[in-house]
Coordinates of C-alpha atoms and ligand atoms in Angstrom, one line a residue:
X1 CA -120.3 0.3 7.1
X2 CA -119.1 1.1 10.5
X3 CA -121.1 3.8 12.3
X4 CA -119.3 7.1 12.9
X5 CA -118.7 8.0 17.0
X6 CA -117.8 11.8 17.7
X7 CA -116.9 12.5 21.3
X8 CA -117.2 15.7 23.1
X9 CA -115.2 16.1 26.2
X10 CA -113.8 19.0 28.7
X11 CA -111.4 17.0 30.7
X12 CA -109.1 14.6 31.0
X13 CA -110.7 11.9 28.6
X14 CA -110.8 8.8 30.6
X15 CA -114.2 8.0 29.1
X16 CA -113.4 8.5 25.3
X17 CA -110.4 6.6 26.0
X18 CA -112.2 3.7 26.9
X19 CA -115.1 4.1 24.4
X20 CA -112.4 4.3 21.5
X21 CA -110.2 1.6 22.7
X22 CA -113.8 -0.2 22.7
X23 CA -114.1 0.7 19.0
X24 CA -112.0 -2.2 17.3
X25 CA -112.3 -5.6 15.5
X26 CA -115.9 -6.7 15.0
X27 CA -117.2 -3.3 16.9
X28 CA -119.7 -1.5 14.9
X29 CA -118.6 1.9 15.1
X30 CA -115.7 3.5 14.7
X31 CA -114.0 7.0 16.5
X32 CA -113.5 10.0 14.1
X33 CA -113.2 12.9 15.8
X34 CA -112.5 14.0 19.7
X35 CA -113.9 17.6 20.1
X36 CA -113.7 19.8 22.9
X37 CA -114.5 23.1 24.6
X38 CA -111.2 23.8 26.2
X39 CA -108.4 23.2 23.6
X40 CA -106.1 22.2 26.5
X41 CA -107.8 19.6 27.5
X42 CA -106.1 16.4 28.6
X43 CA -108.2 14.2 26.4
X44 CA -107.1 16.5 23.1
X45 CA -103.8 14.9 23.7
X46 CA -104.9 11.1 24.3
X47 CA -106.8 11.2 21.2
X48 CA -103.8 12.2 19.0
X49 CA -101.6 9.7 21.2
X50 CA -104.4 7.1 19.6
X51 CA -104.5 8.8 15.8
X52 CA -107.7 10.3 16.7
X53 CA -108.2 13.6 14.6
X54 CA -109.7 15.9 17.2
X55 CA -110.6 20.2 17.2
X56 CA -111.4 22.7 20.2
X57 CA -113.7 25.1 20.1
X58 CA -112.5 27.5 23.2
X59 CA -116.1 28.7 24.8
X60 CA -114.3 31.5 26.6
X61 CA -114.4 34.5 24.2
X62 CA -118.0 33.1 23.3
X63 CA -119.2 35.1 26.9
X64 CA -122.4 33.3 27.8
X65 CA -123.8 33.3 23.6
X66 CA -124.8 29.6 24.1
X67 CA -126.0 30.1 20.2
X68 CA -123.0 31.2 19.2
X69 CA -120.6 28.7 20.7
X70 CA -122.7 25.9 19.6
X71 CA -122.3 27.5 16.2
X72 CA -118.9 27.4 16.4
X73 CA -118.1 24.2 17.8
X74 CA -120.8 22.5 15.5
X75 CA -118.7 23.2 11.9
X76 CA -115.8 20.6 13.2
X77 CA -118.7 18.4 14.5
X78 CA -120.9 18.2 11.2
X79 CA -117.8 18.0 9.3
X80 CA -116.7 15.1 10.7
X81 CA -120.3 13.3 10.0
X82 CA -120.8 11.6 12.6
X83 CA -123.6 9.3 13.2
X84 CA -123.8 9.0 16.7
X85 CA -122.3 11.7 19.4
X86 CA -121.1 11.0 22.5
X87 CA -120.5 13.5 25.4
X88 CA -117.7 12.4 27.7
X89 CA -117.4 14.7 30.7
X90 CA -118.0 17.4 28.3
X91 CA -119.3 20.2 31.2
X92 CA -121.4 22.8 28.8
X93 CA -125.0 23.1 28.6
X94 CA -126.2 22.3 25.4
X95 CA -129.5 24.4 23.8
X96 CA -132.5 23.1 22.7
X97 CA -131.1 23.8 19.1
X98 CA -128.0 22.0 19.5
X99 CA -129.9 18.9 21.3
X100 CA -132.6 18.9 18.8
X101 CA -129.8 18.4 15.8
X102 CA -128.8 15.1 17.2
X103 CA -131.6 13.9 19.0
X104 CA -132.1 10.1 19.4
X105 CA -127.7 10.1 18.3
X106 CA -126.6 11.7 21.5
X107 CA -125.5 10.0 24.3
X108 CA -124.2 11.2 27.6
X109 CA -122.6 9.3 30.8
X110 CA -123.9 11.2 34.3
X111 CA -122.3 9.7 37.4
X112 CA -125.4 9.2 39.2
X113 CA -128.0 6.7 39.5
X114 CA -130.2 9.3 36.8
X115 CA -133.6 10.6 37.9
X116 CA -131.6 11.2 41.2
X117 CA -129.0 13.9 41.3
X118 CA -129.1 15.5 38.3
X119 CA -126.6 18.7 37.6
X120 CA -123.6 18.6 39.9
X121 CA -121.8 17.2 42.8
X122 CA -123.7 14.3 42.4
X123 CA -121.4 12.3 44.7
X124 CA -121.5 14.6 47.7
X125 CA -125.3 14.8 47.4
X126 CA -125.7 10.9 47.7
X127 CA -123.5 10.8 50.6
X128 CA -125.1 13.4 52.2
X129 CA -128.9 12.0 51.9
X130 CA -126.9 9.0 53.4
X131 CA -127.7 6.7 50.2
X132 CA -126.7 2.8 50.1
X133 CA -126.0 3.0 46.4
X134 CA -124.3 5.2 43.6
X135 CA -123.9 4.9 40.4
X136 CA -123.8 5.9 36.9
X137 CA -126.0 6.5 34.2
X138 CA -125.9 6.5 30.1
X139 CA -128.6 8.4 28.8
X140 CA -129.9 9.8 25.2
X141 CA -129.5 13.4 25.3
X142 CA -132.5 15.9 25.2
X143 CA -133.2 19.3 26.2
X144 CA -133.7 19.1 29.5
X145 CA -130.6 18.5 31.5
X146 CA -129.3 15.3 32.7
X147 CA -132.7 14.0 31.5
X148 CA -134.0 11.2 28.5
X149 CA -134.4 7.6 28.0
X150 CA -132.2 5.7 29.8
X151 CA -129.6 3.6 28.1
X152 CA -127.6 1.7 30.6
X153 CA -127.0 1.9 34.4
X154 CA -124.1 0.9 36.6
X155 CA -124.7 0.2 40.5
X156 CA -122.1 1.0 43.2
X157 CA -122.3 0.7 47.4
X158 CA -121.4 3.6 49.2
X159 CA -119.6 2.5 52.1
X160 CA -119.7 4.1 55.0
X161 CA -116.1 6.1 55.2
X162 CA -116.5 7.5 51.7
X163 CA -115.7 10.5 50.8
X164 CA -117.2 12.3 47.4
X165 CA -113.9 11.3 45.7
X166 CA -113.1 7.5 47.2
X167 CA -117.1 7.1 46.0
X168 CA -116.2 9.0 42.7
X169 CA -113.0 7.0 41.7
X170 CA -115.4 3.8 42.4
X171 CA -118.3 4.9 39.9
X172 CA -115.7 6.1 37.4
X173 CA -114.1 2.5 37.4
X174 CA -117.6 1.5 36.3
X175 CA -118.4 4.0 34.0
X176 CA -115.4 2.8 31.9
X177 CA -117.5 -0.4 32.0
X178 CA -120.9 0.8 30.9
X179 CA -120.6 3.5 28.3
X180 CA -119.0 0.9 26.1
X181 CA -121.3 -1.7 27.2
X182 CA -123.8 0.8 25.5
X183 CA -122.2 2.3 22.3
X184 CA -121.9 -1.1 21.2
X185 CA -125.3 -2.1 21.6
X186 CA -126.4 1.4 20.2
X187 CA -124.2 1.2 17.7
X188 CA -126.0 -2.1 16.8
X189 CA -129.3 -0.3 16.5
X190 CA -130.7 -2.4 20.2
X191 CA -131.5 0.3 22.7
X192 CA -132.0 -2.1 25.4
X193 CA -130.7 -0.9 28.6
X194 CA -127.3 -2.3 29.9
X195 CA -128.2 -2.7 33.7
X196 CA -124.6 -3.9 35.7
X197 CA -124.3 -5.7 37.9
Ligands
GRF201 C1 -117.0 11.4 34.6 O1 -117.1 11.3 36.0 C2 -118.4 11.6 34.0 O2 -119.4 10.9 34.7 C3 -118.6 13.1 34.2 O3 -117.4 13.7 33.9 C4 -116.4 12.8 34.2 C5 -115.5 12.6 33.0 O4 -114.3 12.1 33.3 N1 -119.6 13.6 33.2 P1 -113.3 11.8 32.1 O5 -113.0 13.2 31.4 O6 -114.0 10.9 31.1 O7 -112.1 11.2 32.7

């Protein structure tokens, strides 16, 4: 029985596109729902463009009730029964609550090489401390942010006349790369890191 993959994202969907179009043949899990915060998101469209049933959940009239929101966007989610979630450049902070539901079946992509640079602008800071190395990193989601065991990592240089978005566009190529890589080993119950290159 294939495994159930709901994807949370805010944006333009580059990432779920690749982790459904991942999702075939022998694959282990299958996509069944495409949720987001911002019902014009890019992604909403992608995902019916590939038959995926997807819902929004707009966080704007929710003003700041974290509770509430979560609430809200969680009776498309449980609905959909997934057994693993994966969030996809979904930009909300989730609570304790909400993390605690679907601990040890969340996953989240961060493009930095995770402990370093958690939160934002993870790009700029790496230039900035003059780094050798970006990267990305797929992680198991708990309460603390940007935090958990680590699932897979992808290694990028920096090169010298990057700018945060040349160095971006480089650890998104990879990104594409290693969240697959890891839903399909997760999928498969081995939670063996995926360490590229
Ligand atoms: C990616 O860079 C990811 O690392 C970050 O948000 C971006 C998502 O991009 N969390 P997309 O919406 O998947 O194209």
């Amino acid at each position: 029985m294939s495994q159930r993959v709901a994807i949370l994202l805010s944006g333009g969907g580059s990432n779920m596109v690749k982790l459904a179009e991942s999702m075939v043949g022998d694959h282990p899990a299958r996509p069944v729902l495409v949720l987001s915060n911002d019902p014009a998101a890019g992604g909403l469209e992608r995902a019916r463009e590939m038959g995926i049933p997807t819902a929004a959940v707009d966080h704007r009239p929710f003003r700041g009730d974290r509770a509430a929101f979560e609430a809200a966007l969680s009776a498309p989610l449980e609905a959909a029964r997934p057994d693993i979630v994966c969030l996809a450049g979904f930009m909300r902070v989730l609570t304790e609550g909400f993390t605690r539901r679907w601990q040890g079946r969340m996953l989240n992509i961060h493009p930095s090489l995770l402990p370093k640079y958690r939160g934002l602008n993870t790009h700029a800071r790496a230039i900035e401390a003059g780094d050798a190395e970006a990267g990305c990193s797929v992680h198991e989601v708990t309460a603390e942010l940007d935090d958990g065991p680590l699932l897979g990592q992808a290694r990028v240089p920096v090169r010298p006349d990057d700018t945060p978005a040349t160095l971006a566009a480089r650890v998104l190529a990879q990104e594409h790369i290693l969240y697959p890589a890891v839903l399909r080993r997760f999928a498969a119950g081995d939670r063996t890191p995926v360490l590229l290159p």
